[in-house]
Short mmCIF file of C-alpha atoms in Angstrom, two decimals:
data_model
loop_
_atom_site.label_atom_id
_atom_site.label_comp_id
_atom_site.label_asym_id
_atom_site.label_seq_id
_atom_site.Cartn_x
_atom_site.Cartn_y
_atom_site.Cartn_z
CA UNK A 1 -44.19 66.68 -7.29
CA UNK A 2 -42.97 63.34 -8.26
CA UNK A 3 -41.01 61.63 -5.67
CA UNK A 4 -37.39 61.70 -6.41
CA UNK A 5 -36.45 58.20 -7.34
CA UNK A 6 -33.82 56.80 -5.20
CA UNK A 7 -30.95 55.25 -7.01
CA UNK A 8 -29.38 52.27 -5.45
CA UNK A 9 -25.86 52.87 -4.57
CA UNK A 10 -23.86 50.27 -6.35
CA UNK A 11 -20.77 49.32 -4.53
CA UNK A 12 -17.74 49.29 -6.71
CA UNK A 13 -16.19 45.85 -6.90
CA UNK A 14 -13.03 45.66 -4.93
CA UNK A 15 -10.27 44.61 -7.24
CA UNK A 16 -7.67 42.78 -5.27
CA UNK A 17 -4.19 43.08 -6.64
CA UNK A 18 -2.92 39.91 -8.21
CA UNK A 19 -0.49 38.17 -5.93
CA UNK A 20 3.10 38.51 -7.00
CA UNK A 21 4.77 35.16 -6.75
CA UNK A 22 8.45 34.55 -7.12
CA UNK A 23 8.22 31.04 -8.52
CA UNK A 24 11.92 30.35 -8.32
CA UNK A 25 11.88 31.23 -4.63
CA UNK A 26 8.76 29.17 -3.96
CA UNK A 27 10.23 26.20 -5.78
CA UNK A 28 13.47 26.42 -3.83
CA UNK A 29 11.59 26.83 -0.54
CA UNK A 30 9.36 23.81 -1.15
CA UNK A 31 12.41 21.76 -1.80
CA UNK A 32 14.08 23.14 1.30
CA UNK A 33 11.06 22.40 3.49
CA UNK A 34 10.86 18.82 2.28
CA UNK A 35 14.56 18.18 2.57
CA UNK A 36 14.88 19.67 6.08
CA UNK A 37 11.65 18.42 7.61
CA UNK A 38 11.74 15.18 5.70
CA UNK A 39 15.02 14.42 7.44
CA UNK A 40 13.26 14.63 10.80
CA UNK A 41 10.07 12.79 9.85
CA UNK A 42 9.56 9.15 10.96
CA UNK A 43 11.32 6.65 8.69
CA UNK A 44 10.26 3.27 7.41
CA UNK A 45 13.07 0.76 6.81
CA UNK A 46 15.46 3.70 6.52
CA UNK A 47 13.30 5.70 4.08
CA UNK A 48 11.90 9.15 4.78
CA UNK A 49 8.74 8.65 2.76
CA UNK A 50 7.69 12.27 3.30
CA UNK A 51 10.84 13.48 1.56
CA UNK A 52 10.02 11.27 -1.41
CA UNK A 53 6.74 13.15 -1.97
CA UNK A 54 8.55 16.43 -2.81
CA UNK A 55 8.09 16.02 -6.58
CA UNK A 56 4.31 15.74 -6.32
CA UNK A 57 4.07 18.52 -3.75
CA UNK A 58 6.01 20.92 -5.99
CA UNK A 59 3.71 20.06 -8.89
CA UNK A 60 0.67 20.68 -6.73
CA UNK A 61 1.96 23.98 -5.33
CA UNK A 62 3.09 25.26 -8.74
CA UNK A 63 -0.37 24.44 -10.10
CA UNK A 64 -2.02 26.22 -7.17
CA UNK A 65 0.12 29.33 -7.57
CA UNK A 66 -0.21 29.47 -11.36
CA UNK A 67 -3.99 29.32 -10.93
CA UNK A 68 -3.76 32.05 -8.31
CA UNK A 69 -1.86 34.52 -10.49
CA UNK A 70 -3.93 33.82 -13.61
CA UNK A 71 -7.32 34.42 -11.93
CA UNK B 1 21.34 -11.66 -9.27
CA UNK B 2 17.98 -9.89 -8.70
CA UNK B 3 17.83 -6.70 -10.79
CA UNK B 4 14.93 -4.32 -10.27
CA UNK B 5 13.98 -1.88 -13.05
CA UNK B 6 11.76 1.19 -13.14
CA UNK B 7 9.34 1.42 -16.04
CA UNK B 8 11.18 2.91 -19.00
CA UNK B 9 11.32 1.83 -22.65
CA UNK B 10 15.11 2.01 -22.82
CA UNK B 11 15.37 -0.57 -20.06
CA UNK B 12 13.88 -3.26 -22.29
CA UNK B 13 17.26 -3.58 -24.03
CA UNK B 14 19.09 -3.81 -20.70
CA UNK B 15 16.63 -6.40 -19.34
CA UNK B 16 17.01 -8.48 -22.50
CA UNK B 17 20.79 -8.69 -22.10
CA UNK B 18 20.71 -9.33 -18.35
CA UNK B 19 17.97 -11.98 -18.63
CA UNK B 20 19.98 -13.76 -21.33
CA UNK B 21 22.92 -13.80 -18.91
CA UNK B 22 20.75 -15.63 -16.36
CA UNK B 23 19.86 -12.77 -14.02
CA UNK B 24 16.46 -12.49 -12.36
CA UNK B 25 14.53 -9.45 -13.63
CA UNK B 26 11.95 -7.53 -11.63
CA UNK B 27 9.88 -4.48 -12.52
CA UNK B 28 8.62 -1.90 -10.07
CA UNK B 29 5.30 -1.51 -11.88
CA UNK B 30 3.15 -4.42 -13.14
CA UNK B 31 2.71 -2.62 -16.50
CA UNK B 32 6.41 -2.87 -17.27
CA UNK B 33 6.42 -6.50 -16.13
CA UNK B 34 3.76 -7.14 -18.78
CA UNK B 35 5.89 -5.44 -21.47
CA UNK B 36 8.83 -7.67 -20.59
CA UNK B 37 6.62 -10.78 -20.43
CA UNK B 38 5.52 -9.97 -23.96
CA UNK B 39 9.17 -10.29 -24.97
CA UNK B 40 9.44 -13.60 -23.10
CA UNK B 41 11.56 -12.09 -20.34
CA UNK B 42 10.34 -13.71 -17.14
CA UNK B 43 9.80 -10.82 -14.73
CA UNK B 44 8.52 -10.32 -11.19
CA UNK B 45 6.37 -7.28 -10.42
CA UNK B 46 7.29 -5.84 -7.08
CA UNK B 47 3.92 -4.28 -6.27
CA UNK B 48 2.25 -7.68 -6.68
CA UNK B 49 3.93 -9.13 -3.59
CA UNK B 50 2.33 -6.74 -1.08
CA UNK B 51 -0.10 -8.54 1.28
CA UNK B 52 -3.01 -7.32 3.44
CA UNK B 53 -0.74 -7.27 6.51
CA UNK B 54 1.78 -5.15 4.63
CA UNK B 55 -0.93 -2.62 3.76
CA UNK B 56 -1.92 -2.48 7.41
CA UNK B 57 1.67 -1.77 8.40
CA UNK B 58 1.82 0.90 5.69
CA UNK B 59 -1.35 2.51 7.02
CA UNK B 60 0.06 2.63 10.56
CA UNK B 61 3.27 4.23 9.37
CA UNK B 62 1.35 6.77 7.23
CA UNK B 63 -0.76 7.74 10.23
CA UNK B 64 2.41 8.25 12.28
CA UNK B 65 3.87 10.57 9.61
CA UNK B 66 0.65 12.61 9.33
CA UNK B 67 0.53 12.85 13.12
CA UNK B 68 4.12 14.11 13.10
CA UNK B 69 3.26 16.63 10.35
CA UNK B 70 0.35 17.98 12.36
CA UNK B 71 2.85 19.11 15.00
CA UNK B 72 5.09 20.96 12.54
CA UNK B 73 4.95 24.70 13.15
CA UNK B 74 5.00 26.29 9.70
CA UNK B 75 4.93 29.77 11.28
CA UNK B 76 8.52 29.33 12.31
CA UNK B 77 9.74 28.42 8.84
CA UNK B 78 11.70 31.14 7.00
CA UNK B 79 9.54 30.88 3.88
CA UNK B 80 7.28 33.04 1.73
CA UNK B 81 3.91 33.65 3.50
CA UNK B 82 1.96 32.39 0.47
CA UNK B 83 3.89 29.13 0.65
CA UNK B 84 3.39 28.88 4.39
CA UNK B 85 -0.34 29.25 3.98
CA UNK B 86 -0.47 26.64 1.18
CA UNK B 87 1.51 24.15 3.26
CA UNK B 88 -0.60 24.70 6.35
CA UNK B 89 -3.87 24.23 4.50
CA UNK B 90 -3.11 21.48 2.00
CA UNK B 91 -0.09 19.50 2.73
CA UNK B 92 -1.17 16.79 5.17
CA UNK B 93 -4.28 15.83 3.18
CA UNK B 94 -2.39 15.93 -0.09
CA UNK B 95 0.47 13.73 1.05
CA UNK B 96 -1.47 11.13 3.06
CA UNK B 97 -2.41 8.84 0.17
CA UNK B 98 1.03 9.22 -1.36
CA UNK B 99 2.75 8.29 1.88
CA UNK B 100 0.50 5.24 2.16
CA UNK B 101 1.29 4.08 -1.40
CA UNK B 102 4.99 4.69 -1.01
CA UNK B 103 5.23 2.95 2.35
CA UNK B 104 3.60 -0.16 0.82
CA UNK B 105 6.34 0.00 -1.79
CA UNK B 106 9.06 0.28 0.87
CA UNK B 107 7.69 -2.88 2.49
CA UNK B 108 7.70 -4.66 -0.88
CA UNK B 109 11.33 -3.61 -1.45
CA UNK B 110 12.35 -4.94 1.95
CA UNK B 111 10.62 -8.28 1.27
CA UNK B 112 11.99 -8.71 -2.26
CA UNK B 113 15.45 -7.29 -1.51
CA UNK B 114 16.91 -6.79 -5.00
CA UNK B 115 20.70 -6.88 -5.45
CA UNK B 116 20.71 -3.75 -7.59
CA UNK B 117 18.07 -1.19 -8.65
CA UNK B 118 18.03 0.67 -11.98
CA UNK B 119 15.93 3.84 -12.27
CA UNK B 120 15.40 6.38 -15.06
CA UNK B 121 15.15 9.24 -12.56
CA UNK B 122 15.51 9.47 -8.80
CA UNK B 123 13.05 12.28 -8.13
CA UNK B 124 9.56 10.97 -8.89
CA UNK B 125 8.08 9.62 -5.65
CA UNK B 126 8.25 5.90 -6.41
CA UNK B 127 11.75 6.08 -7.84
CA UNK B 128 13.15 8.35 -5.18
CA UNK B 129 11.75 5.91 -2.62
CA UNK B 130 13.59 3.07 -4.37
CA UNK B 131 16.79 5.14 -4.35
CA UNK B 132 16.45 6.05 -0.66
CA UNK B 133 15.70 2.45 0.25
CA UNK B 134 18.83 1.35 -1.62
CA UNK B 135 20.96 3.96 0.16
CA UNK B 136 19.60 2.95 3.57
CA UNK B 137 19.92 -0.78 2.99
CA UNK B 138 23.28 -1.09 1.24
CA UNK B 139 21.82 -1.87 -2.18
CA UNK B 140 23.38 0.00 -5.14
CA UNK B 141 21.03 2.13 -7.21
CA UNK B 142 22.07 3.08 -10.75
CA UNK B 143 20.39 6.13 -12.20
CA UNK B 144 20.30 5.95 -16.00
CA UNK B 145 18.83 9.39 -16.82
CA UNK B 146 16.13 9.46 -19.47
CA UNK B 147 17.22 12.87 -20.65
CA UNK B 148 20.20 15.22 -20.71
CA UNK B 149 19.02 18.19 -18.65
CA UNK B 150 20.16 21.73 -19.31
CA UNK B 151 19.91 24.64 -16.92
CA UNK B 152 17.94 26.85 -19.32
CA UNK B 153 14.83 28.21 -17.60
CA UNK B 154 15.09 25.98 -14.55
CA UNK B 155 16.57 28.19 -11.86
CA UNK B 156 19.98 27.92 -10.20
CA UNK B 157 21.45 24.49 -9.33
CA UNK B 158 19.89 23.26 -6.09
CA UNK B 159 16.52 24.96 -6.59
CA UNK B 160 14.86 22.36 -8.80
CA UNK B 161 13.67 18.95 -7.62
CA UNK B 162 15.74 17.30 -10.38
CA UNK B 163 18.85 18.62 -8.63
CA UNK B 164 18.38 16.27 -5.67
CA UNK B 165 20.61 13.24 -6.01
CA UNK B 166 19.56 10.10 -4.18
CA UNK B 167 20.83 7.25 -6.39
CA UNK B 168 24.31 5.97 -5.59
CA UNK B 169 25.59 5.83 -9.20
CA UNK B 170 24.87 7.64 -12.46
CA UNK B 171 25.31 6.31 -15.97
CA UNK B 172 25.79 9.69 -17.64
CA UNK B 173 25.35 10.09 -21.38
CA UNK B 174 28.54 12.09 -21.89
CA UNK B 175 30.92 14.72 -20.46
CA UNK B 176 28.28 17.48 -20.27
CA UNK B 177 25.97 15.38 -18.15
CA UNK B 178 28.85 14.16 -15.97
CA UNK B 179 29.67 17.77 -15.13
CA UNK B 180 25.99 18.61 -14.55
CA UNK B 181 25.75 15.98 -11.82
CA UNK B 182 29.18 16.79 -10.36
CA UNK B 183 28.04 20.40 -9.87
CA UNK B 184 25.06 19.03 -7.96
CA UNK B 185 27.24 17.01 -5.61
CA UNK B 186 27.64 13.56 -7.17
CA UNK B 187 31.16 12.21 -6.46
CA UNK B 188 33.00 11.92 -9.80
CA UNK B 189 33.96 8.30 -9.06
CA UNK B 190 30.25 7.39 -8.93
CA UNK B 191 29.62 8.57 -12.49
CA UNK B 192 30.46 6.64 -15.65
CA UNK B 193 29.93 7.97 -19.18
CA UNK B 194 28.07 5.24 -21.03
CA UNK B 195 25.94 6.92 -23.69
CA UNK B 196 22.16 6.41 -23.75
CA UNK B 197 20.25 3.41 -25.07
CA UNK B 198 17.97 5.56 -27.21
CA UNK B 199 21.01 7.07 -28.92
CA UNK B 200 22.05 3.52 -29.90
CA UNK B 201 19.02 3.41 -32.18
CA UNK B 202 20.08 6.47 -34.18
CA UNK B 203 23.82 5.76 -34.06
CA UNK B 204 23.55 2.94 -36.54
CA UNK B 205 21.01 4.51 -38.91
CA UNK B 206 22.15 5.46 -42.42
CA UNK B 207 19.61 8.19 -43.23
CA UNK B 208 17.45 7.56 -46.27
CA UNK B 209 15.76 10.91 -46.82
CA UNK B 210 13.85 9.90 -49.94
CA UNK B 211 12.30 6.84 -48.32
CA UNK B 212 11.53 8.76 -45.10
CA UNK B 213 9.77 11.52 -47.11
CA UNK B 214 7.82 8.87 -48.98
CA UNK B 215 6.69 7.24 -45.71
CA UNK B 216 5.58 10.60 -44.30
CA UNK B 217 3.83 11.71 -47.49
CA UNK B 218 6.33 14.55 -48.04
CA UNK B 219 7.86 15.79 -51.28
CA UNK B 220 11.61 15.00 -51.15
CA UNK B 221 12.32 17.89 -53.57
CA UNK B 222 11.12 20.46 -51.02
CA UNK B 223 12.85 21.30 -47.72
CA UNK B 224 11.57 19.61 -44.56
CA UNK B 225 11.54 21.49 -41.24
CA UNK B 226 10.88 19.57 -38.05
CA UNK B 227 9.47 21.69 -35.25
CA UNK B 228 9.97 19.87 -31.95
CA UNK B 229 7.40 21.34 -29.59
CA UNK B 230 7.25 20.75 -25.87
CA UNK B 231 4.94 20.56 -22.86
CA UNK B 232 4.86 22.52 -19.65
CA UNK B 233 6.73 20.58 -17.03
CA UNK B 234 4.94 21.64 -13.90
CA UNK B 235 7.69 20.65 -11.49
CA UNK B 236 9.90 23.56 -12.40
CA UNK B 237 9.97 27.07 -13.76
CA UNK B 238 9.26 25.93 -17.32
CA UNK B 239 5.74 25.11 -16.19
CA UNK B 240 4.72 28.56 -15.09
CA UNK B 241 4.46 30.40 -18.38
CA UNK B 242 2.80 29.78 -21.73
CA UNK B 243 5.99 29.74 -23.80
CA UNK B 244 5.11 26.43 -25.48
CA UNK B 245 1.85 27.84 -26.85
CA UNK B 246 3.15 31.31 -27.74
CA UNK B 247 6.20 30.09 -29.59
CA UNK B 248 4.25 27.44 -31.52
CA UNK B 249 1.79 30.06 -32.74
CA UNK B 250 4.72 32.12 -34.01
CA UNK B 251 6.22 29.09 -35.79
CA UNK B 252 2.89 28.49 -37.53
CA UNK B 253 2.83 32.12 -38.69
CA UNK B 254 6.38 31.65 -39.99
CA UNK B 255 5.28 28.45 -41.78
CA UNK B 256 2.53 30.40 -43.55
CA UNK B 257 5.14 32.64 -45.14
CA UNK B 258 7.47 29.77 -46.08
CA UNK B 259 5.17 27.84 -48.37
CA UNK B 260 8.03 26.11 -50.15
CA UNK B 261 9.00 24.33 -46.91
CA UNK B 262 7.15 21.38 -45.40
CA UNK B 263 6.77 21.52 -41.62
CA UNK B 264 6.50 18.41 -39.46
CA UNK B 265 5.43 19.37 -35.95
CA UNK B 266 6.67 16.70 -33.57
CA UNK B 267 4.91 16.78 -30.21
CA UNK B 268 6.16 15.10 -27.05
CA UNK B 269 5.53 11.32 -27.27
CA UNK B 270 3.39 11.45 -24.13
CA UNK B 271 0.64 13.07 -26.29
CA UNK B 272 -0.08 15.57 -23.50
CA UNK B 273 -0.95 18.42 -25.87
CA UNK B 274 -1.12 16.76 -29.31
CA UNK B 275 -4.79 17.68 -29.89
CA UNK B 276 -4.14 21.36 -29.22
CA UNK B 277 -1.21 21.38 -31.66
CA UNK B 278 -3.32 19.67 -34.36
CA UNK B 279 -6.16 22.14 -33.87
CA UNK B 280 -3.86 25.18 -34.19
CA UNK B 281 -2.30 23.88 -37.44
CA UNK B 282 -5.65 23.32 -39.19
CA UNK B 283 -5.84 24.96 -42.60
CA UNK B 284 -2.09 25.08 -43.13
CA UNK B 285 -1.37 22.82 -46.12
CA UNK B 286 2.38 22.65 -45.49
CA UNK B 287 2.15 21.52 -41.84
CA UNK B 288 1.61 18.02 -40.45
CA UNK B 289 1.49 17.22 -36.73
CA UNK B 290 2.43 13.98 -34.98
CA UNK B 291 3.81 12.71 -31.70
CA UNK B 292 5.24 9.53 -33.23
CA UNK B 293 7.67 8.33 -35.91
CA UNK B 294 10.72 10.28 -34.69
CA UNK B 295 13.29 7.93 -36.31
CA UNK B 296 11.61 8.45 -39.70
CA UNK B 297 11.14 12.20 -39.28
CA UNK B 298 14.81 12.63 -38.38
CA UNK B 299 15.82 11.00 -41.66
CA UNK B 300 13.51 13.28 -43.67
CA UNK B 301 14.51 16.50 -41.87
CA UNK B 302 16.74 19.24 -43.32
CA UNK B 303 16.32 21.62 -40.40
CA UNK B 304 15.28 21.00 -36.82
CA UNK B 305 13.81 23.84 -34.78
CA UNK B 306 13.24 22.93 -31.14
CA UNK B 307 11.33 24.77 -28.45
CA UNK B 308 14.06 24.94 -25.81
CA UNK B 309 16.57 22.23 -24.94
CA UNK B 310 15.56 18.73 -25.91
CA UNK B 311 16.94 15.24 -26.44
CA UNK B 312 15.77 15.56 -30.04
CA UNK B 313 18.76 17.81 -30.77
CA UNK B 314 21.05 15.07 -29.56
CA UNK B 315 19.36 12.55 -31.80
CA UNK B 316 19.53 15.03 -34.68
CA UNK B 317 23.28 15.41 -34.13
CA UNK B 318 23.67 11.89 -35.52
CA UNK B 319 22.09 12.95 -38.83
CA UNK B 320 24.60 14.73 -41.11
CA UNK B 321 21.95 16.50 -43.22
CA UNK B 322 20.22 18.33 -40.31
CA UNK B 323 20.75 21.98 -39.39
CA UNK B 324 19.86 22.71 -35.75
CA UNK B 325 18.00 25.68 -34.30
CA UNK B 326 16.40 26.37 -30.90
CA UNK B 327 14.29 29.06 -29.27
CA UNK B 328 16.82 29.19 -26.39
CA UNK B 329 19.57 27.06 -24.88
CA UNK B 330 22.94 25.70 -26.11
CA UNK B 331 24.32 29.26 -26.22
CA UNK B 332 27.88 27.93 -26.09
CA UNK B 333 27.41 25.53 -28.98
CA UNK B 334 28.16 27.00 -32.43
CA UNK B 335 26.34 24.08 -34.10
CA UNK B 336 23.01 25.46 -32.89
CA UNK B 337 21.34 28.69 -34.05
CA UNK B 338 19.27 30.50 -31.38
CA UNK B 339 16.19 32.43 -32.44
CA UNK B 340 15.55 33.85 -28.98
CA UNK B 341 12.39 33.08 -27.01
CA UNK B 342 10.84 36.42 -28.00
CA UNK B 343 11.62 36.24 -31.72
CA UNK B 344 8.85 37.48 -34.00
CA UNK B 345 7.34 35.15 -36.64
CA UNK B 346 9.17 37.22 -39.27
CA UNK B 347 12.50 36.72 -37.53
CA UNK B 348 11.87 32.97 -37.16
CA UNK B 349 10.99 32.73 -40.86
CA UNK B 350 14.11 34.67 -41.86
CA UNK B 351 16.38 32.49 -39.71
CA UNK B 352 14.80 29.31 -41.07
CA UNK B 353 15.27 30.51 -44.64
CA UNK B 354 18.86 31.55 -43.98
CA UNK B 355 19.79 28.23 -42.34
CA UNK B 356 18.16 26.22 -45.12
CA UNK B 357 20.24 28.12 -47.67
CA UNK B 358 23.47 27.03 -45.96
CA UNK B 359 25.20 23.66 -45.84
CA UNK B 360 24.73 21.71 -42.59
CA UNK B 361 27.68 21.99 -40.21
CA UNK B 362 29.66 19.14 -38.66
CA UNK B 363 27.98 18.20 -35.37
CA UNK B 364 30.44 15.66 -33.96
CA UNK B 365 31.73 17.97 -31.17
CA UNK B 366 28.16 18.65 -30.03
CA UNK B 367 27.34 14.94 -30.23
CA UNK B 368 30.31 13.81 -28.16
CA UNK B 369 29.67 16.53 -25.56
CA UNK B 370 26.02 15.64 -24.96
CA UNK B 371 25.65 12.02 -26.11
CA UNK B 372 29.04 10.62 -25.07
CA UNK B 373 30.22 7.45 -26.79
CA UNK B 374 28.01 7.20 -29.87
CA UNK B 375 28.88 3.85 -31.37
CA UNK B 376 25.57 2.06 -30.81
CA UNK B 377 26.93 0.08 -27.83
CA UNK B 378 25.56 2.10 -24.91
CA UNK B 379 23.27 -0.73 -23.73
CA UNK B 380 26.25 -3.07 -23.37
CA UNK B 381 28.20 -0.41 -21.44
CA UNK B 382 25.29 0.30 -19.09
CA UNK B 383 24.79 -3.41 -18.39
CA UNK B 384 28.49 -3.71 -17.53
CA UNK B 385 28.19 -0.71 -15.20
CA UNK B 386 25.14 -2.22 -13.46
CA UNK B 387 27.05 -5.45 -12.82
CA UNK B 388 30.26 -3.62 -11.83
CA UNK B 389 28.58 -1.60 -9.07
CA UNK B 390 27.33 -4.76 -7.39
CA UNK B 391 30.95 -5.85 -6.91
CA UNK B 392 31.94 -2.66 -5.03
#
């Protein structure tokens, strides 16, 4: 009798749910973080340079999150 | 007086007037210095005066900030976990080079010490730094906005980076923009309605539709529709969906059914997505695509359809022959027809046809609301404001 051929058990791919991102909330929170913590960060000639990076950080985070939800 | 400008085309006119009056002109970026040099306006470039020692000082400060950031406990922040994780993983590395660049700029500002600073926004890193430096060092900073912002699709006031006000004074275009900044906390006495320099250029134009059509290769006997497209601004909520692409595809479908009309697709002058727009319009004989020649297109246009709020509607409000239409925005303005963001190509085509069949409406109320004084003298008013704030 022919040996029963074993079939490889194929593991079903685990589909992770897409992250749900509330962009308006994230945007407001990024701004909040940079305003609050930027106030406390070391200053140079009166300028909180960290606070001034908020625009670029928001762009970067929005890009990251858009990429995340569109995977 | 030493007057420092950010790099913006509209500021050429202001620099010309101030230089002729004997003031010393400086540009934040060397590129803008070169533009002004080309017009024989002697200009200093601020970033050129930074020395090796200054860079060393900037590096030391940047290291101190990064060191401080490494001690921040993000776990304690009342923020979305996905945000917390992104900040923990990326933020120090991402900001280091920016902090270094910006701190070099702070040192340059302190060495040059302008008497007044003029910026076209106060939110981009370099310009917000200039505005903060001015606030901390008793130097007035005049924000001459490059655009009249609307709230459509941006989130509530206070949630968008453009809502942060750092400059000490604002030269608002008109009453709408004055109110917009007052809502965001700018003291009314620090705002003056001046109009915008780029509206000066259209304020004095007597439209010559026939000549404009000739220059653009259009038939003046057929209607001309300008479609003002957009780009995804990734700093706010407009940048998180594909509305620009989806709506454009629907406009092209509408154009297919309106063969009698000639469509001029006007992309943003930054050319960010011009190629994509050109590619999509291939094979449509009644559509041309460009990112340039706005003053000519405005004169040729019978109907302007804009994707969302845009300065182009304000410029169009100077042209009596133009009917105005948008996907969304300006809901309180009867001069503008809204198609709705989710309109079908058929609905867009029907609305275009209907508007073209009607006479254009009077747009002076809209123009005064958004553009302010529209007599072609905004540059002179802004210059006066810049000089006035130095006397306070």
